[in-house]
Coordinates of C-alpha atoms in Angstrom, one line a residue:
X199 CA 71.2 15.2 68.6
X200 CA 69.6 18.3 67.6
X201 CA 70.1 21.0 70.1
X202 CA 67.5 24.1 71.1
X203 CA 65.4 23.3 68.2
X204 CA 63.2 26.6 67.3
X205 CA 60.2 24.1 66.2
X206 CA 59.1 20.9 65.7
X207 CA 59.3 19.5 62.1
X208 CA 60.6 16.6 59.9
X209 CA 64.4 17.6 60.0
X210 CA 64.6 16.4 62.9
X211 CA 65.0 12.8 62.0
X212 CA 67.7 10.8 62.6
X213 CA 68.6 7.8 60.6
X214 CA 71.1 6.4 63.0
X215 CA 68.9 6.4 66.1
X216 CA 68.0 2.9 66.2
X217 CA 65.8 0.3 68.9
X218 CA 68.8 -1.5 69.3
X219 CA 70.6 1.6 70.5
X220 CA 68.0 1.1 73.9
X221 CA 67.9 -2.2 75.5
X222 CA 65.6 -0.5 79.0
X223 CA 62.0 -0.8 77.7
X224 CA 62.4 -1.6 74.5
X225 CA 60.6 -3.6 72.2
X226 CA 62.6 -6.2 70.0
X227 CA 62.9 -3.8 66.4
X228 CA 65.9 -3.6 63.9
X229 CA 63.9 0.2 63.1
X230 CA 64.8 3.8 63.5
X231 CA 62.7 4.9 67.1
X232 CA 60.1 7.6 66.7
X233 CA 59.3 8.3 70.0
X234 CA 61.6 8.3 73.1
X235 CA 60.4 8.6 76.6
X236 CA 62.7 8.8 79.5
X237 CA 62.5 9.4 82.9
X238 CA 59.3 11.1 82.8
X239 CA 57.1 11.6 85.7
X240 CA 53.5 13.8 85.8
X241 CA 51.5 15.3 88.5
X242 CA 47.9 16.8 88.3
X243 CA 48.0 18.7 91.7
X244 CA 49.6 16.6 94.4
X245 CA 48.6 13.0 92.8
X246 CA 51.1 11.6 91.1
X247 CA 50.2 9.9 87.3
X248 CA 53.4 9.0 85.5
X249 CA 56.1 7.3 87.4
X250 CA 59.7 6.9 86.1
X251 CA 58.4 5.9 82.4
X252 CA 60.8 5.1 80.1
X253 CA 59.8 3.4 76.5
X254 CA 61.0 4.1 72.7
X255 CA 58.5 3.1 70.0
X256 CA 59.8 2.4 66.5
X257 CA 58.5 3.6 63.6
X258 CA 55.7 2.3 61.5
X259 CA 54.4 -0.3 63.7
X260 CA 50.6 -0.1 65.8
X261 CA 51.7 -0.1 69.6
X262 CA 49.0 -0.9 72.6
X263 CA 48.7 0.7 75.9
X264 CA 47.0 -1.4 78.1
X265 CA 46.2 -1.5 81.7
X266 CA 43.1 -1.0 84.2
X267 CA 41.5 2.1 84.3
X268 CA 43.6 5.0 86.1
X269 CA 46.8 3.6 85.4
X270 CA 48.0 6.6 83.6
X271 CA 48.3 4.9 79.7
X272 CA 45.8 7.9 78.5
X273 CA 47.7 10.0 80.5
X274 CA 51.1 9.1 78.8
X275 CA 49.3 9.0 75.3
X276 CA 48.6 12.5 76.2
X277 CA 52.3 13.5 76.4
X278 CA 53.0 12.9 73.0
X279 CA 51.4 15.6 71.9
X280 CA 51.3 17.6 75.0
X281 CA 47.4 17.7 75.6
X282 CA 48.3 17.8 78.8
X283 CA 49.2 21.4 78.5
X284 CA 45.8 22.1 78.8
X285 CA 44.9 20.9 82.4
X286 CA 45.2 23.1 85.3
X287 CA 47.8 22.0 87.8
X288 CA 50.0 19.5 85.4
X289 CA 53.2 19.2 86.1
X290 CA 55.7 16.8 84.1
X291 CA 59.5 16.2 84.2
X292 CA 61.8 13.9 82.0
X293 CA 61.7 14.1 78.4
X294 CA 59.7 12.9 75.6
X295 CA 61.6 12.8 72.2
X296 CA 60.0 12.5 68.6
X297 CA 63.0 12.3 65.7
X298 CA 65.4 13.2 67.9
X299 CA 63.6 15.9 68.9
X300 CA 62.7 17.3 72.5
X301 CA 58.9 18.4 72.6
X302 CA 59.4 19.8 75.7
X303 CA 61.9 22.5 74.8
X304 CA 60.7 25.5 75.5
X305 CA 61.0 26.5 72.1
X306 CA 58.6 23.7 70.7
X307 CA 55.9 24.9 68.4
X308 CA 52.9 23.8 69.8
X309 CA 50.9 23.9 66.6
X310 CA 53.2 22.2 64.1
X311 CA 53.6 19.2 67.2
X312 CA 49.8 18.6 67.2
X313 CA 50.0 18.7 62.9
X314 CA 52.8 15.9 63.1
X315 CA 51.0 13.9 66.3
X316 CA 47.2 13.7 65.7
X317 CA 45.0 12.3 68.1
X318 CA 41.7 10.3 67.6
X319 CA 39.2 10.4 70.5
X320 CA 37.4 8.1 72.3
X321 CA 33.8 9.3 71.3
X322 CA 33.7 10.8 67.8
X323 CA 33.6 14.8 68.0
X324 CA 32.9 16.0 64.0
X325 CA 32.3 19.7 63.8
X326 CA 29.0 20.9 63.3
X327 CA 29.8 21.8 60.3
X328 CA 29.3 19.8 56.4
X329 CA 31.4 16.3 55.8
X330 CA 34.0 18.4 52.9
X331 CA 34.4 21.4 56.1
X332 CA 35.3 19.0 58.6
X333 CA 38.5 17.4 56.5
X334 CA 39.0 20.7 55.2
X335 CA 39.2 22.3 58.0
X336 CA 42.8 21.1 59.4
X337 CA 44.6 22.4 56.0
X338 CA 42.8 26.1 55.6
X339 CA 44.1 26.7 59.3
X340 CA 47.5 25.3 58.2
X341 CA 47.4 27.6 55.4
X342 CA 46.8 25.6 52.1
X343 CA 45.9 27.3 49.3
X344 CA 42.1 26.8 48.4
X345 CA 42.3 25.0 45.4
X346 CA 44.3 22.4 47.0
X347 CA 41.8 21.5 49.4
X348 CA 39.7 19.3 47.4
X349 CA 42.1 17.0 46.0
X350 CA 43.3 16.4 50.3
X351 CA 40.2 15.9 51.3
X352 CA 39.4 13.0 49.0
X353 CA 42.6 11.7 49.7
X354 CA 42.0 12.1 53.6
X355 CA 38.5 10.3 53.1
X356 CA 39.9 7.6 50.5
X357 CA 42.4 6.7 53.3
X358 CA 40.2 6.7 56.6
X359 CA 37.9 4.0 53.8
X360 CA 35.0 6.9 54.1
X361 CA 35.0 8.0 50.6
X362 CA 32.4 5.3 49.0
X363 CA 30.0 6.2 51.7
X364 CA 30.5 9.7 51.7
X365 CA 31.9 11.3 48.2
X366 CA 27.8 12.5 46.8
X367 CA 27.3 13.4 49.9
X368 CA 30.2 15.8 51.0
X369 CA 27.8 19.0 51.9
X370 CA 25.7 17.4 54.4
X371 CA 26.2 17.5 58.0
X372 CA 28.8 15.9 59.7
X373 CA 26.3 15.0 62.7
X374 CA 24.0 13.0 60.2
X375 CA 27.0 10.0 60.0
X376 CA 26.3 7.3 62.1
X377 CA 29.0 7.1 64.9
X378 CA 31.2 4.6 62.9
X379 CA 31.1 6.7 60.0
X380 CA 31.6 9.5 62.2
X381 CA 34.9 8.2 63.9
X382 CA 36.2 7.6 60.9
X383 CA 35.3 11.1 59.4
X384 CA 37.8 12.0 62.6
X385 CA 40.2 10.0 61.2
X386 CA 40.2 11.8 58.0
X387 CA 40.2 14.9 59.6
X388 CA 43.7 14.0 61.2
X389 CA 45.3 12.4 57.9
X390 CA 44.5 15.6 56.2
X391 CA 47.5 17.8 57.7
X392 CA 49.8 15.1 56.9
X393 CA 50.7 13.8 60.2
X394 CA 53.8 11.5 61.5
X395 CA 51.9 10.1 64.5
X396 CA 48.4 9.3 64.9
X397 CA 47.0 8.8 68.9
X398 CA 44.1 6.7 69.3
X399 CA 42.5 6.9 72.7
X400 CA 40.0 3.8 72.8
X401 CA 38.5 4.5 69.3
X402 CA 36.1 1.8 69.2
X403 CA 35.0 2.1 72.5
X404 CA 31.9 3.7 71.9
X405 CA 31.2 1.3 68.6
X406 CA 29.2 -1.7 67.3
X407 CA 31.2 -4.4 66.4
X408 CA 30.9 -3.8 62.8
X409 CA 32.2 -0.7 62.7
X410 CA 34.9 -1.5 65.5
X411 CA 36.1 -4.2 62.7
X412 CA 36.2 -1.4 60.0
X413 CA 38.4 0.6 62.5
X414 CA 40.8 -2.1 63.1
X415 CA 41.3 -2.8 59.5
X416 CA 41.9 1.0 58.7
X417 CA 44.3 1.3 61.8
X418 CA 45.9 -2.1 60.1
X419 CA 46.5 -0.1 57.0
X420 CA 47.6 3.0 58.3
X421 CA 50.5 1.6 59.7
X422 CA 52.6 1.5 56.6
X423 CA 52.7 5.4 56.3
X424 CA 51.9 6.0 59.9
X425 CA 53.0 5.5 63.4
X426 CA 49.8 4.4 65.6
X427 CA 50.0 4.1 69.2
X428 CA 46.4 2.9 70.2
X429 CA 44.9 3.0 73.9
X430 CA 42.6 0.0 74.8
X431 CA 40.5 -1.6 77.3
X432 CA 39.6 -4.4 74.9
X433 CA 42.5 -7.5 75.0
X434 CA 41.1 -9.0 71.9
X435 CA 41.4 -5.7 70.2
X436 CA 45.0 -5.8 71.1
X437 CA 46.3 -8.9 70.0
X438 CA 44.5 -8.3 66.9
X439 CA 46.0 -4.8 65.6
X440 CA 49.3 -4.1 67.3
X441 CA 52.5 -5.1 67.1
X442 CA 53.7 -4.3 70.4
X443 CA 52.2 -4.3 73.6
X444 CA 53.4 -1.9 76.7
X445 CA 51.2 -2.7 80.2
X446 CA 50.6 0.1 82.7
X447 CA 50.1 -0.3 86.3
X448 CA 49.1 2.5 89.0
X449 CA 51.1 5.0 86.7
X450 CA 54.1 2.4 86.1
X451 CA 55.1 0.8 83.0
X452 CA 55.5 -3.2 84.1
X453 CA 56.2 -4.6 81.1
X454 CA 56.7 -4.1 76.8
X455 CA 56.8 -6.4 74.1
X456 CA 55.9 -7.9 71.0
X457 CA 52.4 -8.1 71.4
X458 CA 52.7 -12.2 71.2
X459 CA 54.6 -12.1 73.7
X460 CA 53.0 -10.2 76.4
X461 CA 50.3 -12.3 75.9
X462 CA 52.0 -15.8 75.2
X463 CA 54.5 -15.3 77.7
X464 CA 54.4 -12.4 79.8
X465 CA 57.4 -12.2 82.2
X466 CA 55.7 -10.4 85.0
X467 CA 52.9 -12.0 87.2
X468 CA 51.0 -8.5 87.5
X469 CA 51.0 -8.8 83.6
X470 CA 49.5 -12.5 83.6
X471 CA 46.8 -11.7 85.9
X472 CA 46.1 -8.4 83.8
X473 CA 45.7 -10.3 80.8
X474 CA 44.0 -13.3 82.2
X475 CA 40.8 -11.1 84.0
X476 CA 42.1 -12.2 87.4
X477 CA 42.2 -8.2 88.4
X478 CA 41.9 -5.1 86.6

C-alpha cells in the first residue's frame, strides 16, 4: 500500500493487487483491481445516498450500474472522481481506492484525479468554442507544448471514431455537430489528457438509435486501453456493452456479476424483478 500519497498519478499501481484478493462484491476476474470501494457511505444534507458500498472493479473491462432512478449508481459514479466535491452539504466516509491509491487523502490532487478519471455526461456539453479547441482544450490546461497539440487531437478524434466526419472541418463550431457527433466530440475531449478511467453517466440517453449504436461500438473498443464504468437506464444497453453488471437499490448495492449472469441467473429476487420490469 502506498501511504500519504502527495498526488494522484500512475505509480501508484500495484501489480499484485488482484480480484481474487476480494471475494465481498466482487466480480469473477483473474485481473489486477482498478478501483476499490469500501465501506463507503454519502449524505447530501440529512438524506442518506450511499449505504455501506463495497465493490472492486478490474481493469480493462466495461462495468454497468444499474438500478431505478434515485438509487444512488450516479451518485457512486460520482465518487470516482470526486464530482461530488462540488455539492453543498456532501458528506462521504469509507474509502475509494484507484491503484492502490486513496482519493480521499487529504493530500489528493484534485486536478491530476479528474485527468486519470474522465467523465462523459448524460447530455453532450461541447464548448462553444471550434471542433480542434474543444479536444485541445484538456492538454493546453495540462500544459502541453503547442506544437504537440495537433498530433493529440487527431488521435483523440481517430479514437472517439469522429475523425472521418470531422478532420476538414476542425475550425467550425462545436455547436453545429449533431448531438451524436457531439457526444462523441466529448468523448474525444476526455481521451485527449490520457486518462486511466473513463465515467459514462447514461451517454446515450439523449440519442437516436443510430448514434446510440455508434456509442456502444466505441465504448466496445475503448475497453482495451481503458477502464469504462457506464451508468444506464437501458437493460438492453447493458447486456450488450458490459462485462459486469453491479445493481443498486435505494442507495444499496444488491448484487454484482458477470453481466450474463445477473441477467441469466440473478441470485437476488429484487434483482429478478429489476431486470424483468416487474418494478423500478
Amino acid at each position: 500500500m502506498i501511504e500519504n500519497p502527495t498526488t494522484f498519478n500512475s505509480s501508484g499501481k500495484n501489480p499484485h493487487f488482484f480480484m481474487e484478493d476480494f471475494p465481498l462484491h466482487t466480480a469473477p476476474h483473474t485481473g489486477p483491481v482498478s478501483i476499490e470501494i469500501s465501506e463507503l457511505n454519502l449524505w447530501y444534507g440529512s438524506s442518506r445516498a450511499l449505504k455501506n458500498i463495497h465493490l472492486r472493479l478490474p481493469q480493462n473491462c466495461i462495468f454497468a450500474f444499474i438500478g431505478p432512478s434515485g438509487c444512488g449508481k450516479s451518485t457512486l459514479l460520482r465518487t470516482i472522481n470526486r464530482m461530488n466535491d462540488l455539492v453543498l452539504n456532501c458528506k462521504i466516509e469509507g474509502k475509494v481506492k484507484i491503484n492502490n491509491i486513496d482519493i480521499y487523502n487529504k493530500n489528493t490532487d484534485v486536478v491530476e484525479l479528474r485527468k486519470r478519471v474522465g467523465m462523459v455526461f448524460q447530455k453532450p456539453n461541447p464548448f462553444p468554442m471550434s471542433i480542434f479547441d474543444n479536444v485541445a482544450y484538456g492538454p493546453r490546461i495540462h500544459g502541453v507544448s503547442k506544437k504537440e497539440i495537433p498530433e493529440i487531437v487527431e488521435r483523440a478524434l481517430k479514437q472517439a471514431a469522429l475523425w472521418d466526419e470531422v478532420k476538414d472541418r476542425l475550425k467550425t463550431p462545436a455547436l453545429s455537430l449533431s448531438g451524436g457527433q457531439q457526444q462523441r466530440l466529448c468523448i474525444a475531449r476526455t481521451l485527449a489528457v490520457d486518462p486511466e478511467i473513463i465515467l459514462f453517466d447514461e451517454p446515450c440517453s439523449a440519442l437516436d438509435p443510430i448514434s446510440t449504436g455508434k456509442i456502444e461500438e466505441l465504448m466496445i473498443q475503448l475497453k482495451d486501453r481503458y477502464t469504462i464504468i457506464v451508468v444506464t437506464h437501458n437493460m438492453q444497453q447493458a447486456t450488450r456493452i458490459s462485462d459486469y453488471t453491479a445493481f443498486f437499490m435505494s442507495g444499496e448495492l444488491i448484487e454484482t456479476g458477470r453481466t450474463e449472469e445477473i441477467f441469466e441467473n440473478p441470485k437476488d429476487e429484487r434483482t429478478e424483478k429489476y431486470i424483468t420490469g416487474r418494478f423500478g
